[in-house]
CSV table of C-alpha atoms and ligand atoms in Angstrom, one decimal:
chain,number,residue,atom,x,y,z
A,205,MET,CA,60.7,22.2,46.0
A,206,PHE,CA,60.9,25.9,46.2
A,207,GLU,CA,59.2,28.3,48.5
A,208,ARG,CA,57.2,31.0,46.8
A,209,ILE,CA,59.2,34.1,45.8
A,210,ALA,CA,57.5,37.4,46.1
A,211,ALA,CA,60.3,39.8,45.2
A,212,LYS,CA,59.7,42.0,42.2
A,213,MET,CA,62.4,41.9,39.6
A,214,LYS,CA,62.9,42.8,36.0
A,215,VAL,CA,64.3,39.9,34.0
A,216,LEU,CA,65.8,40.3,30.6
A,217,VAL,CA,65.7,37.2,28.3
A,218,ILE,CA,68.2,37.0,25.5
A,219,ASN,CA,68.2,34.5,22.6
A,220,ALA,CA,71.4,35.3,20.6
A,221,GLY,CA,71.9,33.7,17.3
A,222,SER,CA,74.5,34.3,14.6
A,223,SER,CA,72.3,36.7,12.6
A,224,SER,CA,69.7,37.8,15.0
A,225,VAL,CA,69.2,38.5,18.7
A,226,LYS,CA,65.8,38.3,20.2
A,227,TYR,CA,65.0,39.9,23.6
A,228,TYR,CA,62.1,40.1,26.1
A,229,LEU,CA,62.0,42.2,29.2
A,230,TYR,CA,59.7,40.7,31.9
A,231,GLN,CA,58.3,42.0,35.1
A,232,MET,CA,58.6,39.0,37.5
A,233,PRO,CA,56.9,37.3,39.1
A,234,GLY,CA,54.0,36.8,36.7
A,235,ALA,CA,56.0,37.1,33.5
A,236,GLU,CA,54.4,40.4,32.2
A,237,VAL,CA,56.2,41.4,29.0
A,238,LEU,CA,57.3,45.0,29.5
A,239,ALA,CA,59.1,45.3,26.1
A,240,ARG,CA,60.4,42.9,23.5
A,241,GLY,CA,62.2,43.0,20.2
A,242,LEU,CA,64.9,41.7,17.9
A,243,VAL,CA,67.9,42.8,16.0
A,244,GLU,CA,68.0,41.1,12.6
A,245,LYS,CA,70.6,40.7,9.8
A,246,ILE,CA,73.5,41.2,12.1
A,247,GLY,CA,76.7,41.8,10.1
A,248,GLU,CA,74.8,43.0,7.1
A,249,GLU,CA,74.5,46.6,5.9
A,250,THR,CA,70.7,46.4,6.4
A,251,SER,CA,70.6,45.2,10.0
A,252,ALA,CA,67.8,46.6,12.0
A,253,LEU,CA,66.3,46.6,15.5
A,254,SER,CA,62.6,46.3,15.9
A,255,HIS,CA,61.5,47.2,19.4
A,256,TYR,CA,57.9,46.6,20.7
A,257,TYR,CA,56.8,48.8,23.6
A,258,HIS,CA,53.3,49.8,24.7
A,259,GLY,CA,51.7,48.4,21.6
A,260,LYS,CA,54.0,50.3,19.3
A,261,ILE,CA,56.9,49.3,17.1
A,262,HIS,CA,60.1,51.4,17.1
A,263,THR,CA,62.6,50.6,14.4
A,264,ILE,CA,66.3,51.5,14.2
A,265,THR,CA,68.1,50.8,11.0
A,266,SER,CA,71.9,50.8,11.3
A,267,LYS,CA,74.7,48.4,10.6
A,268,VAL,CA,75.1,46.2,13.7
A,269,LYS,CA,78.4,44.4,13.2
A,270,ASP,CA,78.1,41.6,15.8
A,271,VAL,CA,76.2,40.2,18.7
A,272,GLN,CA,78.2,42.4,21.2
A,273,LYS,CA,76.9,45.5,19.3
A,274,ALA,CA,73.4,44.1,19.1
A,275,ILE,CA,73.3,43.7,22.9
A,276,GLU,CA,74.6,47.2,23.4
A,277,LEU,CA,71.9,48.6,21.1
A,278,ILE,CA,69.2,46.6,22.9
A,279,LEU,CA,70.2,47.9,26.3
A,280,GLN,CA,70.4,51.5,25.0
A,281,THR,CA,66.9,51.1,23.5
A,282,LEU,CA,65.5,49.5,26.7
A,283,ALA,CA,66.7,52.6,28.6
A,284,ASP,CA,65.7,55.1,25.9
A,285,LYS,CA,63.8,58.1,27.3
A,286,GLU,CA,61.0,57.8,24.7
A,287,VAL,CA,60.6,54.1,23.8
A,288,GLY,CA,62.5,52.4,26.7
A,289,ALA,CA,60.8,50.5,29.4
A,290,LEU,CA,63.5,51.3,31.9
A,291,GLN,CA,64.9,54.5,33.4
A,292,GLN,CA,68.3,52.9,33.4
A,293,ILE,CA,69.7,49.4,32.7
A,294,SER,CA,70.6,48.9,36.3
A,295,GLU,CA,66.9,48.2,36.9
A,296,ILE,CA,67.5,44.8,35.3
A,297,GLY,CA,67.7,42.3,38.1
A,298,ALA,CA,68.8,39.2,36.2
A,299,VAL,CA,69.5,38.0,32.6
A,300,GLY,CA,68.4,34.7,31.2
A,301,HIS,CA,70.2,33.3,28.1
A,302,ARG,CA,69.0,30.5,25.8
A,303,VAL,CA,71.9,28.2,25.1
A,304,VAL,CA,71.5,25.4,22.6
A,305,HIS,CA,74.0,22.8,23.7
A,306,GLY,CA,74.8,21.9,27.3
A,307,GLY,CA,76.2,18.4,26.4
A,308,GLU,CA,75.9,15.9,29.2
A,309,GLU,CA,76.9,18.4,31.8
A,310,PHE,CA,73.8,20.5,32.3
A,311,THR,CA,70.7,18.8,33.5
A,312,ASP,CA,69.0,22.1,34.3
A,313,SER,CA,69.3,25.8,34.1
A,314,VAL,CA,72.3,27.3,35.9
A,315,ILE,CA,73.7,30.5,37.2
A,316,ILE,CA,76.6,31.4,34.8
A,317,ASN,CA,80.1,31.3,36.2
A,318,GLU,CA,83.5,30.8,34.7
A,319,LYS,CA,83.2,27.0,34.6
A,320,VAL,CA,79.8,27.2,32.9
A,321,ILE,CA,81.3,29.6,30.3
A,322,ALA,CA,84.2,27.1,29.7
A,323,SER,CA,81.6,24.3,29.2
A,324,ILE,CA,79.5,26.3,26.8
A,325,LYS,CA,82.7,26.9,24.8
A,326,LYS,CA,83.6,23.2,24.9
A,327,PHE,CA,80.2,22.2,23.6
A,328,ALA,CA,80.6,24.7,20.7
A,329,ASP,CA,82.2,21.7,19.0
A,330,LEU,CA,78.8,20.0,19.0
A,331,ALA,CA,76.8,23.1,18.1
A,332,PRO,CA,79.2,25.3,16.1
A,333,LEU,CA,76.4,27.5,14.7
A,334,HIS,CA,74.6,28.1,18.0
A,335,ASN,CA,76.8,28.0,21.1
A,336,PRO,CA,79.3,30.7,19.9
A,337,PRO,CA,76.7,33.4,19.4
A,338,ASN,CA,74.9,32.2,22.6
A,339,LEU,CA,78.2,32.8,24.4
A,340,ASP,CA,78.8,36.2,22.7
A,341,GLY,CA,75.4,37.2,24.1
A,342,ILE,CA,76.4,36.1,27.6
A,343,LEU,CA,79.7,37.9,27.5
A,344,ALA,CA,78.2,41.1,26.2
A,345,ALA,CA,75.5,41.1,28.8
A,346,GLN,CA,78.1,40.4,31.5
A,347,HIS,CA,80.2,43.3,30.2
A,348,HIS,CA,77.3,45.8,30.4
A,349,LEU,CA,75.7,44.4,33.6
A,350,PRO,CA,78.7,43.1,35.6
A,351,ASN,CA,76.8,42.9,38.9
A,352,VAL,CA,73.7,41.1,37.6
A,353,LYS,CA,73.2,37.4,37.8
A,354,GLN,CA,73.2,35.7,34.4
A,355,VAL,CA,71.5,32.3,33.9
A,356,ALA,CA,71.9,29.8,31.1
A,357,CYS,CA,68.9,27.7,30.0
A,358,PHE,CA,69.8,24.8,27.8
A,359,ASP,CA,67.8,23.3,24.9
A,360,THR,CA,69.4,20.0,25.8
A,361,ALA,CA,68.8,20.0,29.6
A,362,PHE,CA,65.2,18.6,29.6
A,363,HIS,CA,66.5,15.6,27.7
A,364,SER,CA,69.2,14.8,30.2
A,365,THR,CA,66.8,12.2,31.7
A,366,ILE,CA,66.8,10.1,28.5
A,367,PRO,CA,68.1,6.7,29.4
A,368,LYS,CA,71.3,5.3,27.8
A,369,VAL,CA,69.4,2.7,25.8
A,370,ALA,CA,67.7,5.6,24.0
A,371,TYR,CA,70.6,7.9,23.6
A,372,MET,CA,73.3,5.6,22.4
A,373,TYR,CA,73.8,5.1,18.6
A,374,ALA,CA,74.8,1.7,17.6
A,375,LEU,CA,78.3,2.9,16.6
A,376,PRO,CA,81.6,1.8,18.1
A,377,TYR,CA,81.4,2.7,21.8
A,378,GLU,CA,84.7,4.6,21.6
A,379,LEU,CA,83.0,7.3,19.6
A,380,TYR,CA,80.7,8.1,22.5
A,381,GLU,CA,83.7,8.1,24.9
A,382,LYS,CA,86.0,10.1,22.6
A,383,TYR,CA,83.7,12.5,20.9
A,384,GLY,CA,80.5,12.4,23.0
A,385,ILE,CA,78.5,11.1,20.0
A,386,ARG,CA,75.0,10.3,21.4
A,387,ARG,CA,71.5,11.6,21.2
A,388,TYR,CA,71.2,14.9,23.1
A,389,GLY,CA,67.9,16.3,21.8
A,390,PHE,CA,66.8,19.9,21.4
A,391,HIS,CA,63.7,22.2,21.8
A,392,GLY,CA,63.9,21.0,25.5
A,393,ILE,CA,62.7,24.3,26.9
A,394,SER,CA,59.6,24.1,24.7
A,395,HIS,CA,58.9,20.4,25.4
A,396,ARG,CA,59.3,20.9,29.1
A,397,TYR,CA,57.0,24.0,29.1
A,398,VAL,CA,54.2,22.3,27.1
A,399,ALA,CA,54.4,19.0,29.1
A,400,ARG,CA,54.1,21.0,32.4
A,401,ARG,CA,51.2,23.0,31.0
A,402,ALA,CA,49.4,19.9,29.8
A,403,ALA,CA,49.9,18.3,33.3
A,404,ALA,CA,48.5,21.5,34.9
A,405,ILE,CA,45.5,21.6,32.5
A,406,MET,CA,44.7,18.0,33.4
A,407,GLY,CA,45.0,18.8,37.1
A,408,LYS,CA,48.0,16.5,37.4
A,409,GLY,CA,51.3,17.0,39.1
A,410,LYS,CA,54.2,17.8,36.8
A,411,TYR,CA,55.6,14.3,37.3
A,412,ASP,CA,52.3,12.5,36.8
A,413,ILE,CA,51.9,12.9,33.1
A,414,ASN,CA,52.8,10.6,30.2
A,415,ALA,CA,52.7,12.7,27.0
A,416,ILE,CA,53.9,12.9,23.4
A,417,THR,CA,54.9,16.5,22.7
A,418,CYS,CA,55.1,17.6,19.1
A,419,HIS,CA,57.0,20.8,18.5
A,420,LEU,CA,56.3,21.5,14.9
A,421,GLY,CA,57.8,24.8,13.7
A,422,ASN,CA,60.6,25.4,11.2
A,423,GLY,CA,62.5,23.0,13.2
A,424,CYS,CA,60.4,20.0,14.3
A,425,SER,CA,60.9,17.4,17.1
A,426,VAL,CA,58.7,14.9,18.9
A,427,THR,CA,59.4,13.9,22.6
A,428,ALA,CA,58.2,11.0,24.7
A,429,VAL,CA,57.6,12.4,28.2
A,430,LYS,CA,57.2,9.7,30.9
A,431,GLU,CA,56.1,10.8,34.4
A,432,GLY,CA,57.1,14.4,33.5
A,433,GLU,CA,60.6,13.6,32.2
A,434,SER,CA,61.9,13.2,28.7
A,435,ILE,CA,62.7,9.6,28.0
A,436,ASP,CA,63.2,9.9,24.2
A,437,THR,CA,63.2,12.5,21.6
A,438,SER,CA,63.5,12.6,17.8
A,439,MET,CA,66.4,15.0,17.4
A,440,GLY,CA,69.8,13.6,18.0
A,441,LEU,CA,73.5,14.6,18.2
A,442,THR,CA,72.3,17.7,16.2
A,443,PRO,CA,68.9,19.1,15.4
A,444,LEU,CA,69.0,17.3,12.0
A,445,GLU,CA,67.7,14.0,13.1
A,446,GLY,CA,64.0,13.0,13.4
A,447,VAL,CA,61.0,14.1,11.5
A,448,PRO,CA,61.4,16.2,8.3
A,449,MET,CA,61.4,19.9,8.9
A,450,GLY,CA,61.3,23.1,6.9
A,451,THR,CA,64.6,22.6,5.2
A,452,ARG,CA,66.1,19.7,7.2
A,453,SER,CA,65.8,16.1,6.0
A,454,GLY,CA,65.2,14.4,9.4
A,455,ASP,CA,66.1,10.7,9.5
A,456,LEU,CA,67.7,9.1,6.5
A,457,ASP,CA,69.9,6.2,5.6
A,458,PRO,CA,73.4,7.4,6.3
A,459,ALA,CA,74.6,5.5,3.3
A,460,ILE,CA,72.9,8.1,1.1
A,461,LEU,CA,75.7,10.4,2.1
A,462,PHE,CA,78.5,8.0,1.3
A,463,TYR,CA,76.8,7.4,-2.1
A,464,LEU,CA,76.6,11.1,-2.8
A,465,ALA,CA,80.2,11.5,-1.6
A,466,GLY,CA,81.1,9.0,-4.3
A,467,LYS,CA,79.3,11.2,-6.8
A,468,GLY,CA,81.6,14.1,-5.8
A,469,TYR,CA,79.7,16.0,-3.1
A,470,ASP,CA,82.0,17.3,-0.4
A,471,VAL,CA,81.3,17.5,3.4
A,472,ASN,CA,80.1,21.1,3.2
A,473,GLU,CA,77.8,20.4,0.3
A,474,LEU,CA,76.3,17.4,2.1
A,475,ASN,CA,75.8,19.5,5.2
A,476,THR,CA,74.0,22.2,3.2
A,477,LEU,CA,72.0,19.7,1.4
A,478,CYS,CA,70.6,18.0,4.5
A,479,ASN,CA,70.2,21.1,6.6
A,480,LYS,CA,69.2,23.8,4.1
A,481,GLN,CA,67.8,22.2,1.0
A,482,SER,CA,65.8,19.2,2.2
A,483,GLY,CA,62.7,18.7,4.3
A,484,LEU,CA,59.5,20.4,3.1
A,485,LEU,CA,61.5,22.6,0.7
A,486,GLY,CA,63.4,19.8,-0.8
A,487,LEU,CA,60.4,17.5,-1.3
A,488,SER,CA,58.1,20.2,-2.7
A,489,GLY,CA,60.6,22.3,-4.6
A,490,ILE,CA,58.4,25.2,-3.6
A,491,SER,CA,58.8,26.4,-0.1
A,492,ASN,CA,59.7,25.5,3.5
A,493,ASP,CA,56.6,27.4,4.7
A,494,MET,CA,53.7,25.1,5.6
A,495,ARG,CA,51.2,27.8,4.8
A,496,ASN,CA,52.4,28.0,1.2
A,497,LEU,CA,52.4,24.3,0.9
A,498,GLN,CA,48.9,23.9,2.2
A,499,GLU,CA,47.8,26.5,-0.3
A,500,CYS,CA,49.6,24.9,-3.2
A,501,ALA,CA,48.4,21.4,-2.3
A,502,ARG,CA,44.8,22.7,-2.1
A,503,LYS,CA,45.3,24.0,-5.7
A,504,GLY,CA,46.4,20.6,-6.7
A,505,ASP,CA,50.2,20.8,-6.7
A,506,ALA,CA,51.4,17.1,-6.4
A,507,ARG,CA,54.8,17.9,-4.9
A,508,ALA,CA,53.3,20.1,-2.2
A,509,LYS,CA,50.9,17.3,-1.4
A,510,LEU,CA,53.8,14.8,-1.3
A,511,ALA,CA,55.8,17.0,1.1
A,512,ILE,CA,52.8,17.3,3.5
A,513,ASP,CA,52.1,13.6,3.2
A,514,VAL,CA,55.7,12.6,4.0
A,515,PHE,CA,55.8,15.1,6.9
A,516,CYS,CA,52.6,13.7,8.5
A,517,TYR,CA,53.6,10.1,7.8
A,518,ARG,CA,56.9,10.5,9.6
A,519,ILE,CA,55.2,12.2,12.6
A,520,LYS,CA,52.7,9.4,12.7
A,521,LYS,CA,55.7,6.9,12.9
A,522,TYR,CA,57.2,8.8,15.9
A,523,VAL,CA,53.9,9.1,17.7
A,524,GLY,CA,53.4,5.4,17.3
A,525,ALA,CA,56.9,4.6,18.4
A,526,TYR,CA,56.6,6.8,21.4
A,527,ALA,CA,53.2,5.3,22.3
A,528,ALA,CA,55.0,2.0,22.4
A,529,VAL,CA,57.9,3.4,24.5
A,530,LEU,CA,55.5,5.0,27.0
A,531,ASP,CA,53.1,2.1,27.4
A,532,THR,CA,50.3,4.5,28.4
A,533,VAL,CA,49.8,8.0,26.9
A,534,ASP,CA,47.7,10.6,28.7
A,535,ALA,CA,48.1,13.4,26.1
A,536,VAL,CA,49.4,14.4,22.7
A,537,VAL,CA,50.5,18.0,22.6
A,538,PHE,CA,50.9,20.2,19.6
A,539,THR,CA,53.1,23.3,19.7
A,540,GLY,CA,55.3,25.5,17.4
A,541,GLY,CA,54.1,27.5,14.4
A,542,ILE,CA,52.5,24.5,12.6
A,543,GLY,CA,51.3,22.7,15.8
A,544,GLU,CA,49.7,25.9,17.1
A,545,ASN,CA,48.1,27.2,13.9
A,546,SER,CA,47.5,24.5,11.4
A,547,VAL,CA,44.0,23.0,11.9
A,548,PHE,CA,44.6,20.9,8.7
A,549,MET,CA,47.9,19.3,9.9
A,550,ARG,CA,46.6,18.5,13.3
A,551,GLU,CA,43.6,16.8,11.8
A,552,LYS,CA,45.7,14.9,9.4
A,553,ILE,CA,48.1,13.7,12.1
A,554,CYS,CA,45.5,12.9,14.7
A,555,ASN,CA,43.4,11.0,12.3
A,556,SER,CA,46.4,8.8,11.5
A,557,VAL,CA,47.1,7.8,15.1
A,558,THR,CA,43.6,6.9,16.3
A,559,GLN,CA,44.9,3.4,17.2
A,560,ILE,CA,46.7,4.9,20.3
A,561,GLY,CA,43.3,6.2,21.5
A,562,VAL,CA,43.3,9.7,20.0
A,563,GLN,CA,39.9,11.1,18.9
A,564,LEU,CA,39.9,14.6,17.6
A,565,ASP,CA,36.9,16.9,18.0
A,566,LEU,CA,36.9,18.6,14.6
A,567,THR,CA,35.0,21.7,15.8
A,568,LYS,CA,37.3,22.2,18.8
A,569,ASN,CA,40.3,21.7,16.5
A,570,LYS,CA,39.0,24.4,14.1
A,571,ASP,CA,38.5,26.9,16.9
A,572,ALA,CA,42.0,26.3,18.4
A,573,VAL,CA,44.3,28.6,16.5
A,574,ALA,CA,47.2,30.1,18.3
A,575,LYS,CA,45.6,29.5,21.7
A,576,GLU,CA,45.6,27.0,24.4
A,577,ALA,CA,42.9,24.4,23.9
A,578,GLU,CA,41.8,20.8,24.5
A,579,ILE,CA,40.8,19.5,21.1
A,580,ASN,CA,39.8,15.8,21.7
A,581,THR,CA,36.3,14.5,21.9
A,582,LYS,CA,34.7,13.7,25.2
A,583,ASP,CA,35.3,10.0,24.8
A,584,SER,CA,38.9,10.2,23.6
A,585,LYS,CA,41.1,8.0,25.7
A,586,VAL,CA,44.0,10.3,25.0
A,587,LYS,CA,43.8,14.0,25.5
A,588,VAL,CA,44.9,16.3,22.6
A,589,PHE,CA,46.1,19.8,23.4
A,590,VAL,CA,47.2,22.8,21.5
A,591,ILE,CA,49.6,24.7,23.8
A,592,PRO,CA,51.4,27.7,22.3
A,593,THR,CA,55.0,27.4,23.4
A,594,ASN,CA,56.5,30.1,25.6
A,595,GLU,CA,60.2,29.4,25.8
A,596,GLN,CA,61.1,33.0,26.8
A,597,ALA,CA,58.7,32.9,29.7
A,598,ALA,CA,60.1,29.6,30.8
A,599,ILE,CA,63.6,31.1,30.7
A,600,ALA,CA,62.4,34.1,32.6
A,601,ASN,CA,61.0,31.9,35.3
A,602,ASP,CA,64.1,29.8,35.7
A,603,THR,CA,66.2,33.0,35.7
A,604,TYR,CA,64.0,34.6,38.3
A,605,LYS,CA,64.0,31.6,40.6
A,606,LEU,CA,67.8,31.1,40.4
A,607,ALA,CA,68.5,34.8,40.8
A,608,ASN,CA,66.5,34.7,43.9
A,609,GLY,CA,69.0,32.6,45.7
A,610,LYS,CA,68.1,29.0,44.9
A,611,GLN,CA,70.9,27.1,46.6
A,612,PRO,CA,73.0,24.4,44.8
A,613,ILE,CA,71.1,21.2,45.2
A,614,VAL,CA,72.8,19.0,42.8
A,615,SER,CA,73.8,15.5,43.2
A,616,LYS,CA,71.5,14.1,40.8
A,617,GLN,CA,72.6,10.9,39.2
A,618,ASN,CA,72.6,11.8,35.6
A,619,PRO,CA,71.7,9.3,32.8
A,620,SER,CA,75.3,8.6,31.9
A,621,GLY,CA,75.9,7.4,35.4
A,622,ASN,CA,78.1,10.3,36.3
A,623,ILE,CA,77.3,12.6,39.2
A,624,ALA,CA,76.2,16.0,37.9
A,625,GLN,CA,78.8,18.6,38.7
A,626,GLU,CA,78.7,20.0,42.2
A,627,HIS,CA,79.6,23.5,41.1
A,628,MET,CA,76.3,24.0,39.4
A,629,GLU,CA,73.4,25.8,40.9
A,630,THR,CA,70.5,24.0,39.4
A,631,LEU,CA,66.8,24.7,39.4
A,632,HIS,CA,64.5,21.9,39.1
A,633,GLY,CA,64.7,19.4,41.9
A,634,ARG,CA,63.7,16.0,40.5
A,635,LYS,CA,61.5,13.5,42.1
A,636,GLY,CA,62.9,10.4,43.7
B,17,ADP,P1,60.6,28.6,14.3
B,17,ADP,O1,60.9,27.2,14.4
B,17,ADP,O2,61.5,29.3,13.3
B,17,ADP,O3,60.4,29.3,15.6
B,17,ADP,P2,57.7,28.7,14.0
B,17,ADP,O4,57.5,28.0,15.2
B,17,ADP,O5,57.2,30.1,13.9
B,17,ADP,O6,59.2,28.7,13.5
B,17,ADP,O7,57.0,27.9,12.8
B,17,ADP,C1,57.1,28.2,11.5
B,17,ADP,C2,56.2,27.3,10.7
B,17,ADP,O8,54.9,27.4,11.1
B,17,ADP,C3,56.2,27.6,9.2
B,17,ADP,O9,56.3,26.4,8.4
B,17,ADP,C4,54.9,28.3,9.0
B,17,ADP,O10,54.4,28.1,7.7
B,17,ADP,C5,54.0,27.5,10.0
B,17,ADP,N1,52.8,28.2,10.2
B,17,ADP,C6,52.5,29.3,10.8
B,17,ADP,N2,51.2,29.6,10.8
B,17,ADP,C7,50.6,28.7,10.1
B,17,ADP,C8,49.3,28.4,9.7
B,17,ADP,N3,48.3,29.2,10.0
B,17,ADP,N4,49.0,27.2,9.0
B,17,ADP,C9,50.0,26.4,8.7
B,17,ADP,N5,51.3,26.6,9.1
B,17,ADP,C10,51.6,27.7,9.8
């Protein structure tokens, strides 16, 4: 447990991807957003920075060649005399970075040091599209703010509590030992955030809730949270497994890929097929955007309807499976662009899982668009919540706490049976 921290600090949160960098500048404690923005289309002629400050948007269009240059531009803009929220960048007290893959090593957010950097590089093998730009963001921020603590918050960390029985694939065991092939799970910062919020709304301690959290955005994942900890999640070695998503297939028979290989598809084509051309887009042939599909289905398009039906059916199967895994369910939580905004999809999903004790209040559901709300009937055995995710605020909180001198506490037995590394300063003491 941590004592309350009162010190004021400005925390910069960076989410660096290969083609965009998002940023948020927070005043901590309290997570007030001072400024935010993003650099898009990195590497293209038309790259641009959009900076939001005091209710106004400021746009800079210029070629930004890489993540390093994007961070430079963001820091310049944050300290700009007219649109900046800072007099100088030295006012930034700490920087929090979203990092997609922390392998089995990181069970929590950590202060970044050389060993952490080496590990993020090592796990780039498992997340080749994400960890390298995440790392570029860290190195660039370190370069410009060498005396400022930098924190890494991993999408995988919340799922480090998943037991071996749930994270092992039934493949030859050596593949786990040799290549680390297992379920890692993603969207962990979001699942943790909404599970904690649901517990708080219910007046429960964070380790007192059993919940099924549904993060439904472009990427979608469902997590079983038992006593506040992730015990299973739908995404696997990569974010491709699980429920169908905007352009990703989710679960499929792996033999489909061998079959297609026999028809002449190569590895890259299969990768593109499953990650970019499948899911809602592949099924509908129209769009990966749920708003478009709902509109087309309403007008009678059969393929749009099919895509929506498959999407809901597969979520129903995960919710049912996780209800079995959890034994008792206190709450089902919806988050992500679809989960937070689509009254129609929440109704369709909830009405398909009434057997686990979910009873939706249609009026409350209708009123709950992009805001936190309880949407079950008074008699519902299981609560249903809409909780807008706030991964950046969660990163800011972790960063703030770690930067304020949380001491290394680790010796947590991690799920693989190894002792978590002693060098890490971790944040969330676990129960038990
Ligand atoms: P990402 O995973 O990229 O962060 P989001 O969480 O923003 O994406 O979710 C994007 C998805 O949310 C898209 O499929 C979009 O159509 C859907 N969405 C956003 N608003 C609505 C809405 N009002 N009704 C239905 N779907 C919505």
